[in-house]
Coordinates of C-alpha atoms and ligand atoms in Angstrom, one line a residue:
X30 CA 1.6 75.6 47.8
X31 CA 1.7 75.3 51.5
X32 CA 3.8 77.2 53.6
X33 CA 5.9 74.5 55.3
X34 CA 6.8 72.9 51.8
X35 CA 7.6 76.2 50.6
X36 CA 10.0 77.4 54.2
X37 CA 11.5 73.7 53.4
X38 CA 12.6 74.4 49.8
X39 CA 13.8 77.9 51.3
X40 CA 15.9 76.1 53.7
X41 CA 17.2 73.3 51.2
X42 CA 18.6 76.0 49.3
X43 CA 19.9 77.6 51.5
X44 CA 22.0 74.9 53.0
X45 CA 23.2 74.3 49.9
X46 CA 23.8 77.2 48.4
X47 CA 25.3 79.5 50.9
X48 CA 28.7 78.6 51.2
X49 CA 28.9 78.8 47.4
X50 CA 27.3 82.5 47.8
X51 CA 29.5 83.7 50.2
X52 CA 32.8 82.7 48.2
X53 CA 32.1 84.9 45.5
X54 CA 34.5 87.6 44.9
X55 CA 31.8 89.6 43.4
X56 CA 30.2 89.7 46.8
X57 CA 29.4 93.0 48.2
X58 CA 31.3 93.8 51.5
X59 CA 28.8 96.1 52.8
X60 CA 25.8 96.6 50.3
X61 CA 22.6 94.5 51.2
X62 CA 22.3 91.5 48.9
X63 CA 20.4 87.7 49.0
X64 CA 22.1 85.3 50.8
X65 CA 20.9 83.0 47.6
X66 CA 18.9 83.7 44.8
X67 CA 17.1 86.9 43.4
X68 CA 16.5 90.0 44.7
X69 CA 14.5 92.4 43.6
X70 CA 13.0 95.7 44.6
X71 CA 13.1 97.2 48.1
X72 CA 9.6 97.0 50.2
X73 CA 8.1 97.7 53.3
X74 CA 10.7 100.3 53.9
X75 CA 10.3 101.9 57.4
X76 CA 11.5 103.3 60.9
X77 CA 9.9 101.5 63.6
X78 CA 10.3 101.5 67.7
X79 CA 14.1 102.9 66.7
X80 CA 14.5 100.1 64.1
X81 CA 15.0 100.8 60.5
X82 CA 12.8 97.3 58.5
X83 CA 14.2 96.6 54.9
X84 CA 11.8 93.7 53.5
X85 CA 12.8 93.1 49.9
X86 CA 11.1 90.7 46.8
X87 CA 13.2 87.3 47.3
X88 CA 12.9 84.7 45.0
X89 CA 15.1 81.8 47.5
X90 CA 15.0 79.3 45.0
X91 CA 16.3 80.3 42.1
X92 CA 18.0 82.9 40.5
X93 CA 15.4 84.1 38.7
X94 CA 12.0 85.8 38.8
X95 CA 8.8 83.3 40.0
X96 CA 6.8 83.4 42.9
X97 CA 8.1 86.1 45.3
X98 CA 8.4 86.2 49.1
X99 CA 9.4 89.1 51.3
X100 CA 12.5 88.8 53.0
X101 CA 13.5 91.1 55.7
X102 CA 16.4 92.9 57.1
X103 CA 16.0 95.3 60.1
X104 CA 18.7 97.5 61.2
X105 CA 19.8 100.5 63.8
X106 CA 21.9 102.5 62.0
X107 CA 21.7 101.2 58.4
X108 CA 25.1 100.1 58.5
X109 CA 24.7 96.8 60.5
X110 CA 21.8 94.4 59.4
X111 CA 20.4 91.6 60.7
X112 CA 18.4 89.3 59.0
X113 CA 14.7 88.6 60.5
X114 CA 12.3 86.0 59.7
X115 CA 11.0 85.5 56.1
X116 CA 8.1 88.0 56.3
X117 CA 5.7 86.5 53.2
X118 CA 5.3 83.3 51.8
X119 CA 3.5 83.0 48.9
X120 CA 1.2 80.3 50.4
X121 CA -2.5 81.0 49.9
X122 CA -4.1 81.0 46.2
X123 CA -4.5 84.8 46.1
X124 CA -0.6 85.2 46.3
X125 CA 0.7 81.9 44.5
X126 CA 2.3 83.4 41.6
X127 CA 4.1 86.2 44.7
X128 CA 4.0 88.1 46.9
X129 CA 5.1 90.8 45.0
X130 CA 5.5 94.4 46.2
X131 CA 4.6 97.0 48.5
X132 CA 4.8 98.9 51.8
X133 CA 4.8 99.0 55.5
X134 CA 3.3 101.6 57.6
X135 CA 2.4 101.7 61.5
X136 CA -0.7 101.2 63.0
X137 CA -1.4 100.2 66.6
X138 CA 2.3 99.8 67.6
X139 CA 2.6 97.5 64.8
X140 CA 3.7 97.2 61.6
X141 CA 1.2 96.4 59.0
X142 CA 2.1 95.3 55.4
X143 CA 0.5 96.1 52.3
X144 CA 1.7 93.9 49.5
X145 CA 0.5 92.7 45.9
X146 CA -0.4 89.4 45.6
X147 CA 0.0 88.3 42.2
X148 CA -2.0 85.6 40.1
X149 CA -1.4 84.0 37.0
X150 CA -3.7 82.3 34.9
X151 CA -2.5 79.2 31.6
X152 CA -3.5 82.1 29.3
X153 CA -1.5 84.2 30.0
X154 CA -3.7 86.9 31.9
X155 CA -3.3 87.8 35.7
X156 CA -4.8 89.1 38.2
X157 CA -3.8 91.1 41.4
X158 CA -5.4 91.5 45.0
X159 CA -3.9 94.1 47.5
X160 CA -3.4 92.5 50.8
X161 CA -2.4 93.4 54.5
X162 CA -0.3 91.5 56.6
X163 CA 0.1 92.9 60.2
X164 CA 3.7 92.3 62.2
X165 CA 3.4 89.5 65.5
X166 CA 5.1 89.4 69.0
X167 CA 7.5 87.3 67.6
X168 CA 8.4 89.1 64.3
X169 CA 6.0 87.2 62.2
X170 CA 3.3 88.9 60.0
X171 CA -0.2 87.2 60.1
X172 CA -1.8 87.8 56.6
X173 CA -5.2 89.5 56.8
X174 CA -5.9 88.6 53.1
X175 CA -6.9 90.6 50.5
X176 CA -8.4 94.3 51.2
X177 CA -8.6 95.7 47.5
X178 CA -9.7 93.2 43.9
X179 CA -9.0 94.5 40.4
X180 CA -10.8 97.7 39.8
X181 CA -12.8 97.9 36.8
X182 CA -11.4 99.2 33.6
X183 CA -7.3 98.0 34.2
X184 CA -6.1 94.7 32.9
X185 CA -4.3 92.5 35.4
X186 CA -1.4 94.9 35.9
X187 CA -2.3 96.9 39.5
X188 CA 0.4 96.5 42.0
X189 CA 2.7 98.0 44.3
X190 CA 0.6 100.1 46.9
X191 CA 2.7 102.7 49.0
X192 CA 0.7 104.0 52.1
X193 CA 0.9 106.8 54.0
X194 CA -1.0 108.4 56.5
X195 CA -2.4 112.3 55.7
X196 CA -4.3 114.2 58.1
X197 CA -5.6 111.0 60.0
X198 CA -6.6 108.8 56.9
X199 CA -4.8 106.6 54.8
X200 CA -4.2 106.9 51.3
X201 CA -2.1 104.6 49.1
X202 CA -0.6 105.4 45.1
X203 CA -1.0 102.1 43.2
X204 CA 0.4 101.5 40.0
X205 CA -2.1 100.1 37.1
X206 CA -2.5 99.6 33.5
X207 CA -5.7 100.8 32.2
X208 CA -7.7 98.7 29.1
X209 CA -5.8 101.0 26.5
X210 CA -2.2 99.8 27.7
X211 CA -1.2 102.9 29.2
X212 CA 0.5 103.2 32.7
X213 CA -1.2 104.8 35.3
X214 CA -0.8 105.6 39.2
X215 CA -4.2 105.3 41.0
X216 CA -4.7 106.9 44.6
X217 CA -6.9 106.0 47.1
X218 CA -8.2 106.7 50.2
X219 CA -9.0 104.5 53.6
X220 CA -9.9 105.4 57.4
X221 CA -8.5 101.8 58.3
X222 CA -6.2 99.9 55.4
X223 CA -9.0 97.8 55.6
X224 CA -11.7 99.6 53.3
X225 CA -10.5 101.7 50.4
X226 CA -12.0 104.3 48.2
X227 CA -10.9 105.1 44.8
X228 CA -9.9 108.8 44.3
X229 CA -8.8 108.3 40.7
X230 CA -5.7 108.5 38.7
X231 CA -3.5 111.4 39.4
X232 CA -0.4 110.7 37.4
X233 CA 0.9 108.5 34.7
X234 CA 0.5 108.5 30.5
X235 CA -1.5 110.6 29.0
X236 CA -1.9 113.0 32.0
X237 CA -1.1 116.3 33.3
X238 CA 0.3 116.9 30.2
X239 CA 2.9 114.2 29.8
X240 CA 2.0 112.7 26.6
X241 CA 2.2 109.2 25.6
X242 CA 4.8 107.9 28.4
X243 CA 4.7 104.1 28.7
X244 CA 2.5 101.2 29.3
X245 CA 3.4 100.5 33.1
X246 CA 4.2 102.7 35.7
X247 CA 5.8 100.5 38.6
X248 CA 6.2 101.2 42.2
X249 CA 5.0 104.6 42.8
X250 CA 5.9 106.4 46.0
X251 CA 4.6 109.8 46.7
X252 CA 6.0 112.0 49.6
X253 CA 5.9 115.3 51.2
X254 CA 9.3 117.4 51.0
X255 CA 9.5 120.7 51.9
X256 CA 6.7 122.6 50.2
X257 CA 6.3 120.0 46.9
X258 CA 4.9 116.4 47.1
X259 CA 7.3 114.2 44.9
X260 CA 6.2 111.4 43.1
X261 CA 8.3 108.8 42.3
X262 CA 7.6 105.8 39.6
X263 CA 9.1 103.3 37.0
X264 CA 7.3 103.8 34.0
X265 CA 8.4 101.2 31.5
X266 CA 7.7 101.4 27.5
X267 CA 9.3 104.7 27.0
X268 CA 11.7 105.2 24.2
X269 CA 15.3 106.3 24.4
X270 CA 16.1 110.2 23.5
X271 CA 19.1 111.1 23.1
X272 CA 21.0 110.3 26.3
X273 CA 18.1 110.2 28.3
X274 CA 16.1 107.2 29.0
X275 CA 19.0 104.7 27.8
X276 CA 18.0 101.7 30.1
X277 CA 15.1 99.4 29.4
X278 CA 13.4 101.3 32.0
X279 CA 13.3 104.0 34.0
X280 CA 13.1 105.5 37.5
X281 CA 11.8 108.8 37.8
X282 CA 10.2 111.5 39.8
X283 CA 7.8 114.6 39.1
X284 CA 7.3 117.4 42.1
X285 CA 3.8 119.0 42.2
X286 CA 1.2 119.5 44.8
X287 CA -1.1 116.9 45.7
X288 CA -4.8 117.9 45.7
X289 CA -6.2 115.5 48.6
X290 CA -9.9 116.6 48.1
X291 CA -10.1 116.3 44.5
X292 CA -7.8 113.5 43.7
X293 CA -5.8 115.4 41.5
X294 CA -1.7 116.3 40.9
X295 CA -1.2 118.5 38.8
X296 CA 3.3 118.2 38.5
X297 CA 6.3 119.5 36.5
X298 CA 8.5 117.3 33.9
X299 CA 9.5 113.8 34.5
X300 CA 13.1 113.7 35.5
X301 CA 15.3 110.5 36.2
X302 CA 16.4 109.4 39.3
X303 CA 19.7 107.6 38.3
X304 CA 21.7 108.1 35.1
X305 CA 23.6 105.2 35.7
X306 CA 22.9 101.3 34.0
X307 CA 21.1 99.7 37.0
X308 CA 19.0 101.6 39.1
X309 CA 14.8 100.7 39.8
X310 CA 12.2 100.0 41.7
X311 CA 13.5 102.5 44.3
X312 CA 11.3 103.1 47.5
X313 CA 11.5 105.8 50.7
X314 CA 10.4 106.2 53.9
X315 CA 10.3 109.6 56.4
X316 CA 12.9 108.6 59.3
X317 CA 12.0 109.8 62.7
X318 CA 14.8 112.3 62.8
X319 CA 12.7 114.0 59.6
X320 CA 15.1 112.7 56.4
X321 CA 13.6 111.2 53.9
X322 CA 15.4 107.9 52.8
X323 CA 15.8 106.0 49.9
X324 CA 17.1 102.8 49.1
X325 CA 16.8 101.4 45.0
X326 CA 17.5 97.9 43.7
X327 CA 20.5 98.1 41.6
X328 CA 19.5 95.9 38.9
X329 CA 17.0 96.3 36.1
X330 CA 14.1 93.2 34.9
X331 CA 14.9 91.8 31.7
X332 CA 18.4 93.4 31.0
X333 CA 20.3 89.6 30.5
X334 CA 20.0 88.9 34.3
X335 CA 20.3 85.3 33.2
X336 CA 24.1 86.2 31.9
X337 CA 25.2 87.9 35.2
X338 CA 28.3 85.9 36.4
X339 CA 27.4 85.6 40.4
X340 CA 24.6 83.1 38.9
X341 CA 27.4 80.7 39.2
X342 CA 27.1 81.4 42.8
X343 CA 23.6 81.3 42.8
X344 CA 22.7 84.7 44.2
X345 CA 22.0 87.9 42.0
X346 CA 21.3 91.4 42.9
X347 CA 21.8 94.1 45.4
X348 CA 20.7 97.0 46.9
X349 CA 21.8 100.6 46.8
X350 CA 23.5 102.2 49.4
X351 CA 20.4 104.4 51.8
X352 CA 20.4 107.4 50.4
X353 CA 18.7 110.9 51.4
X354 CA 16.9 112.7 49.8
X355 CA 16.6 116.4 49.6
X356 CA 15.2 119.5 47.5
X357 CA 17.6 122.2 46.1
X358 CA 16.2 124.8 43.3
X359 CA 13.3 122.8 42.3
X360 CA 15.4 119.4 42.2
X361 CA 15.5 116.3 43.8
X362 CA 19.0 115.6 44.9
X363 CA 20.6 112.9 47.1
X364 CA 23.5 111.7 48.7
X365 CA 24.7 108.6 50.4
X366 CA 23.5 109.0 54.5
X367 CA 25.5 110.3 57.0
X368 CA 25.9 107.0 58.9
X369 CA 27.9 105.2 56.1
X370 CA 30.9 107.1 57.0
X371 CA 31.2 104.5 60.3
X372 CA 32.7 102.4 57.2
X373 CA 35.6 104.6 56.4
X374 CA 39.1 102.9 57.4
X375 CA 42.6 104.6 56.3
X376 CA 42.0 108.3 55.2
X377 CA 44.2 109.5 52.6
X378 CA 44.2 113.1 50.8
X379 CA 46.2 114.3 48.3
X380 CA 46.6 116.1 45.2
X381 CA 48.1 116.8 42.6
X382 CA 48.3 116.3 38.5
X383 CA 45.8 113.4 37.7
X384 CA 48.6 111.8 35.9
X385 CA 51.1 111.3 39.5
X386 CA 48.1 110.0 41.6
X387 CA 49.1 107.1 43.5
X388 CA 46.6 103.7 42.2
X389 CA 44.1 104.0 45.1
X390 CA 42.4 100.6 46.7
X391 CA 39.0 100.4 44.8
X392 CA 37.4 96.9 46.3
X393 CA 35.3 98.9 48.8
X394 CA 36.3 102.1 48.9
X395 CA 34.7 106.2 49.3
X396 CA 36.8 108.6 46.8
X397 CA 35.8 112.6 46.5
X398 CA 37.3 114.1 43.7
X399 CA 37.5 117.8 43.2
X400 CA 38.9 118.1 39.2
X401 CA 40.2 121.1 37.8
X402 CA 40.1 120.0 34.4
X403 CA 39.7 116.3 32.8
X404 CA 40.8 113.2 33.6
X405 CA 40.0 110.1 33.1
X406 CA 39.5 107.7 36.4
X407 CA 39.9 103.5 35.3
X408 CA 38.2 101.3 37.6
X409 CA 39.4 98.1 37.9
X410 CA 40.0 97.9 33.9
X411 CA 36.2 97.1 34.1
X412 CA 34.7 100.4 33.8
X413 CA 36.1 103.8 32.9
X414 CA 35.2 107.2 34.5
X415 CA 35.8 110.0 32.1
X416 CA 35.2 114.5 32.4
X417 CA 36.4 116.3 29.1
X418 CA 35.7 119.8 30.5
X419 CA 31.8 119.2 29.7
X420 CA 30.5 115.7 29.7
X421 CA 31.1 112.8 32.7
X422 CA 30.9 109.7 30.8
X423 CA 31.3 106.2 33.0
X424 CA 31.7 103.3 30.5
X425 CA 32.0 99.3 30.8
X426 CA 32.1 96.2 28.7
X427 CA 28.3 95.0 29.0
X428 CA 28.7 91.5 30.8
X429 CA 26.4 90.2 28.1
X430 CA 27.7 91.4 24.4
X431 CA 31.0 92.0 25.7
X432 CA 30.8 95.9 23.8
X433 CA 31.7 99.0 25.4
X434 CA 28.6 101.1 26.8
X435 CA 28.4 104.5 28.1
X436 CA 26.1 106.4 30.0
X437 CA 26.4 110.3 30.3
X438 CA 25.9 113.2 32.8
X439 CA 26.3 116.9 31.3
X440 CA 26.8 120.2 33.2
X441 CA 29.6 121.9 35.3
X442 CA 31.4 119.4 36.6
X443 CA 32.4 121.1 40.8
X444 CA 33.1 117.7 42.5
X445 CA 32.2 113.9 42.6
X446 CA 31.6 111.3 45.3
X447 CA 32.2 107.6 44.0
X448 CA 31.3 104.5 46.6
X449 CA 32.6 101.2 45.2
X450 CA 32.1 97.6 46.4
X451 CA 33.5 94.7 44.8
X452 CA 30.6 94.5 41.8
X453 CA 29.2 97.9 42.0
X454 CA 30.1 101.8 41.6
X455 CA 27.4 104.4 43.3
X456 CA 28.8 108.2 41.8
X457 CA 27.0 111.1 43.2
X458 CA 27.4 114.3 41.3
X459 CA 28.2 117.8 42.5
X460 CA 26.5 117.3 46.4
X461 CA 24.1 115.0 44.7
X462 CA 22.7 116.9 41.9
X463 CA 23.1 113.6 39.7
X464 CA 23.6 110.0 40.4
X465 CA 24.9 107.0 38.3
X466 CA 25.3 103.9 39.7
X467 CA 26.6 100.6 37.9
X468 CA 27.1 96.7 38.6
X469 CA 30.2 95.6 37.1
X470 CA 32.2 92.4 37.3
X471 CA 36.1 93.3 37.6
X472 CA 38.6 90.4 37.5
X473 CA 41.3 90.3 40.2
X474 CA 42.5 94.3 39.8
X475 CA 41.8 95.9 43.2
X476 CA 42.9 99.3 42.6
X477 CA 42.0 102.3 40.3
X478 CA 43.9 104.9 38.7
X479 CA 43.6 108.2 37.3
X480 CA 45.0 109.7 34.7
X481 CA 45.1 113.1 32.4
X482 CA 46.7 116.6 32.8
X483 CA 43.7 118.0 35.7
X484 CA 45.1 119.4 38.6
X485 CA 42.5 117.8 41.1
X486 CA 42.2 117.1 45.4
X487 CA 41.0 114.0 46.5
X488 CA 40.2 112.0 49.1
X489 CA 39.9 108.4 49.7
X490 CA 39.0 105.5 51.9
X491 CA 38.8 102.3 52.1
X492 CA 35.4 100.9 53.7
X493 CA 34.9 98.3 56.3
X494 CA 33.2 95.1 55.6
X495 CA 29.8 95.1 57.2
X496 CA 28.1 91.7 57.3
X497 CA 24.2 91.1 58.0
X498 CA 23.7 89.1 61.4
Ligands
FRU26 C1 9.4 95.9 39.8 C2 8.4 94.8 39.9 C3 7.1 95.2 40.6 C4 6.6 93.9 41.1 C5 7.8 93.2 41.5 C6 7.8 91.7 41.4 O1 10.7 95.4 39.7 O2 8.1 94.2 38.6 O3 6.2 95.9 39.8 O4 5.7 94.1 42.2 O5 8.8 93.7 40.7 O6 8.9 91.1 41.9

């Protein structure tokens, strides 16, 4: 479809749907979310001239998955956004059915984009072409068109490149399915983004000793830190065990060392990034200052989307907080960043016996909780916090079967960080050894409370609105 039709419908809707949007209590006050429509994964994440870019997959006319674009967010500090011209439209006929994922790096002072663009045929097959689009003076992207077609011996299913730059070339992990159904990441190698060599697949099911382990590994992102490379994924098709691997999907990372030469990554266990209900898609970039930085899409494909309740505002989805990551003992661990705290308003500390806690404000608020014992931590009679002395359970009503769900963290339990906004809770465990993080639709409560016989210290505060430009 041509662009201008498509920028018109983009505009109709969002005349008419914003003022609906931005009544809607479930509304975050600071976390990054559509101004209508869907939202999807973060892309294109990156620190450019000083400038943090956030582009993200945007359906604008619906609330629901189709044809992608990119929007895009760009910030300073990652606390106060602005929103920048749409980046992608998907306009030309090797994008129609989206522009769906991918990354930006820097090249020449500008920043170049390297997206999926996704086709759909009547019978139900699909194809995929990685394209480039490269940043303008006035902060549009030009599309360069496709650089990379299906390679031989995958179905339809290749998407999601992530480039970086190694020792003067490029090299990009792409996630595939092979003609046996079984998720893969490819890597390959170019001196330009424009011409790229296959170096093979270096990670997904059936390799480096990982067994059968899905049928699509989404979004790969693969990173230096400190002496491991990490690769992270969203391998989809894997079955529940135990109280791992509970959501439709996962988000994941293994560590192991990248073999540039011969293609190969040889890496430890699969462990999961989130232990929460709605955490995927995530994607980082290396910040100038040397962190590495994450941001996830708190929402999950296919888990009843079509029953979330801000659909009756017409907007659906949000990001995670930025995170950083870091490595401690072999494990990835992560923490909300350092700027956030420019949010906190009206410090309080106290403690006490669980049970005497003053109800703390909980619409957008930080708490750290150092327990001595269990308690139990009700959030907005929506979703329940629990530590017996060995297992961290948060629990909700599923917004779709109305039943109590739980999702579990085990271990010693030292201290927790919670960051709520109005329809989400972000928990980082002991300095970030664990994360859970939740979307969950309270009714008019604003406050939390605790309760149990723990002696415990906390602290709290309530976080400023922050509003994209
Ligand atoms: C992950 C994903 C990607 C794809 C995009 C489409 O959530 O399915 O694999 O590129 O979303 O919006």
């Amino acid at each position: 479809m041509q662009e201008t039709s498509l920028l018109n419908q983009l505009a109709r809707s969002l005349l008419t749907g914003q003022v609906n949007a931005s009544a809607d209590p479930h509304r975050p006050l600071w976390h990054l979310a559509p101004a209508v429509g869907l939202l999807n994964d973060p892309n294109g994440f990156i620190q450019a001239r000083g400038r943090y870019h956030l582009f993200y997959q945007w359906n604008p006319l619906a609330c629901k998955h189709g044809a992608k674009f990119w929007g895009h967010w760009s910030s300073r500090d990652l606390v106060q956004w602005r929103h920048e011209p749409v980046a992608l439209v998907p306009s030309e006929e090797y994008e129609r059915n989206g522009c769906y994922s991918g990354s930006a790096v820097e090249q020449d002072g500008r920043i170049m984009l390297v997206y999926t663009g996704n086709v759909k045929y009547q019978d139900g097959n699909r194809t995929a072409y990685q394209c480039l689009a490269r940043e303008q003076d006035d902060g549009h992207y030009e599309k360069l068109g496709p650089v990379l077609f299906l390679p031989a011996g995958y179905t339809g299913h290749v998407r999601d490149p992530k480039v970086w730059q190694h020792q003067g070339q490029w090299y990009m992990v792409l996630a595939a399915q092979d003609e046996a159904k079984q998720g893969k990441v490819l890597l390959y190698r170019s001196p330009d983004l424009h011409q790229w060599e296959s170096l093979g697949e270096i990670a997904g099911s059936g390799l480096n000793g990982m067994g059968e382990f899905g049928y699509m590994w989404e979004c790969p992102d693969l990173f230096r830190l400190d002496d491991s490379d990490v690769l992270i994924s969203c391998p989809q098709g894997v079955a529940p065990q135990g109280e791992r691997f509970r959501n439709l999907f996962q988000a994941g990372y293994v560590l192991g060392q990248l073999d540039y030469a011969k293609g190969q990554f040889p890496h430890g266990a699969f462990e999961e990034l989130d232990l929460g209900f709605e955490f995927y898609a995530p994607q980082t970039t290396l910040a100038a200052d040397g962190r590495r930085l994450m941001f996830g899409w708190m929402g999950l494909p296919d888990e009843h989307e079509a029953s979330q309740p801000t659909i009756a505002h017409g907007w659906i989805h949000c990001m995670t907080c930025p995170r950083e990551l870091t490595l401690r003992d072999g494990k990835l661990y992560q923490l909300p960043v350092a700027e956030l705290s420019a949010l906190r308003r009206e410090p309080l500390a106290w403690q006490g016996i669980a049970d005497e806690a003053p109800p703390l404000p909980a619409r957008s608020a930080e708490l750290h909780l150092k327990p001595e014992g269990p308690f139990s931590l009700a959030l907005r009679e929506a979703a329940t916090l629990s530590w017996d002395g060995r297992c961290l359970s948060l629990e909700r009503r599923n917004w779709h079967t109305g039943e109590r769900e739980q999702r579990t963290w085990r271990g010693e339990l030292d201290e927790l960080r919670l960051l709520l906004d109005s329809s989400s809770i972000e928990i980082f465990i002991n300095q970030g050894a664990a994360a859970m993080s939740a979307r969950y639709f309270p009714g008019e409560a604003a406050t939390m409370r605790l309760s149990g016989t723990a002696r415990l210290g906390l602290q709290h505060w309530s976080l400023a609105a922050s509003v994209i430009e």
